[in-house]
Amino acid sequence: MMESGAHFCNSCGEQVGHDANGEVFVACHECYFPICKACFEYEVSEGRKICLRCATPYADRAKDDDQTTMAAQINVSQDVGLHARHVSTVSTVDSELNDESGNPIWKNRVESWKEKDKKNKKKKSAPKAENEAQIPQEQQMEEIQSSEAAAAEPLSAIIPIPKSRITPYRIVIVVRLIILGLFFHYRVTNPVDSAFGLWLTSIICEIWFAFSWVLDQFPKWYPINRDTFIDRLSARYERPGEPCQLSAVDFFVSTVDPLKEPPLITANTVLSILAVDYPVDKVSCYVSDDGAAMLTFESLVETADFARKWIPFCKKFSIEPRAPEFYFSQKIDYLKDKVQPSFVKERRAMKRDYEEFKVRINALVAKAQKTPDEGWTMQDGTSWPGNNSRDHPGMIQVFLGHSGAHDIEGNELPRLVYVSREKRPGYQHHKKAGAENALVRVSAVLTNAPFILNLDCDHYVNNSKAVREAMCFLMDPVIGRDLCYVQFPQRFDGIDRSDRYANRNTVFFDVNMKGLDGIQGPVYVGTGCVFNRQALYGYSPPSMPKLPKSSSCCCCPSKKQTKDVSELYRDAKREELDAAIFNLREMDNYDEYERSMLISQTSFEKTFGLSTVFIESTLMESGGLPESSDPSMLIKEAIHVISCGYEEKTAWGKEIGWIYGSVTEDILTGFKMQCRGWRSVYCMPLRPAFKGSAPINLSDRLHQVLRWALGSVEIFFSRHCPLWYGFAGGRLKWLQRLAYINTIVYPFTSLPLIAYCTLPAICLLTGKFIIPTLSNLASALFLGLFLSIIITSVLELRWSGVTIEALWRNEQFWVIGGVSAHLFAVFQGFLKMLAGVDTNFTVTAKAAEDSEFGELYIIKWTTLLIPPTTLIVINIVGVVAGFSDALNGGYESWGPLFGKVFFAFWVIFHLYPFLKGLMGRQNRTPTIVILWSVLLASVFSLVWVKINPFISRADSSSLSQTCISIDC
């Protein structure tokens, strides 16, 4: 491995090396863009004489390479600007740069690369000569320079939040922190002796809320926006007359139960993927059927057949979105605008074809409702291998592909592959994470694209250029090398305008994720994410320096060395694997036997498993299949890598691929990558990249939140807890760590939240309060705290663009989910840790009823509904009792009542969407509920005034004696 001070070429990935004077080679003295001498000479010979980063023309150089060194340039020129901050001298040992015979290693490797490149240049030389003969030389040079200048521009740009918006926001955060300190000082030093238990409970809850606010707020300290330039991407990698150089992408679609995840929805997702605006030979779609359902297989057969008509129609007329169900459901009058008559005619014909396609899919679904006693049978008379979903062999079927069927116009189609991994009793299959890892291996054997885009079966491609948006980051030579993934926000269809249960998660996707993008990158949210395959393999970023030999430093005492030994050992093993891969890159001169021997000797099998074909694919950073691979044997090898015992005694799910150990494998997988030093990027195109179907009724929404919260609790009790994992090397930034800590501790807020929501009712029923009589200073502190909360929210809305309604819905469902799903997740997490009791979750439904928003108002009773219902009832009872007591107590009792009722109404207002969901109607409360509520409230008030059970016996006896004396 190279020393930490070495620089690597951004073109070929090798070390930059030295010039004839023994100094570090520098091509551009303006920005010091790292490029080796071989790549520089190649760029110049091709006519590209400008820097790839800053577009500055290269200075004239003699063949003897008489140029100044980097260190000398810094000493001579003092006005090099900000670039000088990033320049460091290189100190390496000669023996590390030379082989045994004394020849430079990097030069030998570059020579092999140049030999391959010469073959490509010979193929292109003939057509180039013809074009140059037709175009005048001066005009040709001008066109080359202009195109090169456009291609050399950055593919994306960071747009920071204006200072006029972000600076006041930061100031208010600091001021609010100071007010919180003064507030807690007052609360702790002024106990309420008459209600000490209630006061102590409230103090503990308020301290936890403040801690939770810090975890949530400070990662938003530096939010940013990003912009992409797709035209520059095309100018750089899709030049006319040259082969397309865009990287290939493998799409992953995962599904389990076709009866809960309708095949029609999955088919629309697949069709939108196959029709993306991207080179056909660069797209492959892998559908994982983890339920081994014949219904899913047959629906894909129909989908592949319909794709032959749908794909050319989309690309001919630039259709958006390219999922037919959602395209045809758009309420657009195409006859109103002046459009081509041919388009209207073809659109009508395509809609008829799609309706027939829907009829065939629905017929398959109707047939699959009742499974035959003998199981399903295929057309050739043999039984379906997946009749037993828990005990079946691995299945792979390639429907479309480069050598398969063409569309109706005779054009090539993207590859579509059906995958169902092997399942046997006695093996742990790890649910969705295991299915995704199986797709990683299958795709590596069959296509091996350098990038992977995973989608849920209900998330279709809404923006056909979404892949190009991601490539603007991943293929950027400056920032792309250290990117592990590009995350897109989730957007949803089928939600009513009021978004009663905060299904859109607008605050999280438009506020929190923007803040994380300014630190080390957004967290992985499970879908709509484009991965760098090398990052999934567990490697460190190419530019990440080696860890120091000693884990202690000037700011960390040596006592911590023993604590981080295991983490340092894992990093050392990872660097050993990186070194092995680096040394095995040039294996073209070995035959198949020598190659397999070299691979087995480097203990790759202990990491990746017993598959030579797959291990060879991991060595190809740019993707593609190895030249030594036998196409006839690839399917057999793909079946082998999805066998249920393949991952045993390997690093799958531990260090590479999707990480096991939590039902929220997405958070864990992204966390492990960023602990290795990778960063991620948040991409928010104007047209949403992907859209999905959210579980919109109350019960399904609470079960979804329960699953997320339980996954966070599992991570909290695992070895991957961000509180202690990944400190060795310091590769995870502190604000990023705070964000990950927040993602695992937020379910525990349910305990203080449910206690705090109960306090107002108890105070109203007992006549006691958690706050003593307020002084002027205390009143100012309370007023300042409420004002700071309001101003923080307003300024956050200002820089994020989120609406007030979305913020209020998020706040409401934070309380609803906190007192129900989060509470159950905490207890289930404790049960799993202490007693080993595991919880199985049903997949949330992905489709609504026929009527619009019909499923929103269906009540599916579940135990999750009990805590919020109880809180609503006791707070309403408390309010009624408080007013009844005030009427009975006279004028002086109305003052203390105001504070108690304010907190009770705070709880009721936050639980109001839950109350509406419980009613089961939209804008219509059943009359019987109103009548019974008024009747019970009236009866309870009269009984309360008459009995008043909270008066002590001494008070009642003294009261009777007073009455007697008055009568006398």
XYZ file of N, CA and C in Angstrom, residues 500 757 808-809 811-813 815-816 871-872 875-876 879 901-916:
90
model
N -52.289 13.491 6.915
C -52.663 13.404 8.320
C -51.618 12.718 9.181
N -46.849 13.435 28.790
C -48.218 13.593 28.301
C -49.262 13.188 29.345
N -45.912 21.082 11.311
C -46.877 20.771 12.358
C -47.305 19.308 12.289
N -47.491 18.770 11.086
C -47.826 17.353 10.952
C -46.694 16.472 11.481
N -44.572 17.290 13.807
C -44.590 17.411 15.269
C -45.708 16.557 15.860
N -46.867 16.563 15.219
C -47.982 15.770 15.724
C -47.671 14.280 15.684
N -47.134 13.809 14.553
C -46.896 12.369 14.476
C -45.684 11.953 15.297
N -45.362 12.874 18.333
C -46.014 12.523 19.598
C -46.806 11.231 19.446
N -47.562 11.091 18.341
C -48.381 9.889 18.138
C -47.502 8.637 18.069
N -54.249 8.141 26.533
C -53.802 9.507 26.817
C -54.875 10.530 26.449
N -55.545 10.320 25.327
C -56.603 11.252 24.921
C -57.735 11.246 25.947
N -56.741 12.868 29.367
C -56.567 14.316 29.286
C -57.901 15.033 29.101
N -58.812 14.434 28.323
C -60.148 15.035 28.198
C -60.869 14.999 29.539
N -59.405 17.681 31.757
C -59.874 19.037 31.431
C -61.275 19.271 31.992
N -54.491 23.469 32.084
C -55.282 23.210 30.887
C -54.467 23.434 29.620
N -53.526 24.389 29.667
C -52.682 24.651 28.502
C -51.892 23.401 28.119
N -51.275 22.736 29.111
C -50.497 21.534 28.819
C -51.401 20.382 28.398
N -52.592 20.300 28.964
C -53.523 19.237 28.565
C -53.961 19.420 27.117
N -54.254 20.650 26.724
C -54.635 20.895 25.333
C -53.453 20.692 24.389
N -52.231 20.925 24.859
C -51.028 20.639 24.052
C -51.009 19.165 23.665
N -51.329 18.295 24.618
C -51.367 16.850 24.340
C -52.510 16.524 23.384
N -53.694 17.080 23.640
C -54.872 16.761 22.818
C -54.677 17.231 21.384
N -54.116 18.424 21.188
C -53.902 18.936 19.837
C -52.895 18.079 19.064
N -51.873 17.595 19.754
C -50.893 16.751 19.075
C -51.472 15.385 18.710
N -52.404 14.890 19.498
C -53.012 13.592 19.227
C -54.280 13.699 18.386
N -54.594 14.904 17.924
C -55.825 15.106 17.171
C -55.880 14.275 15.877
N -54.786 14.168 15.056
C -54.861 13.294 13.870
C -55.152 11.846 14.242
N -54.600 11.400 15.363
C -54.889 10.040 15.813
C -56.367 9.899 16.148
N -56.928 10.928 16.792
C -58.345 10.893 17.145
C -59.219 10.847 15.888
N -58.843 11.610 14.850
C -59.596 11.581 13.593
C -59.466 10.225 12.920
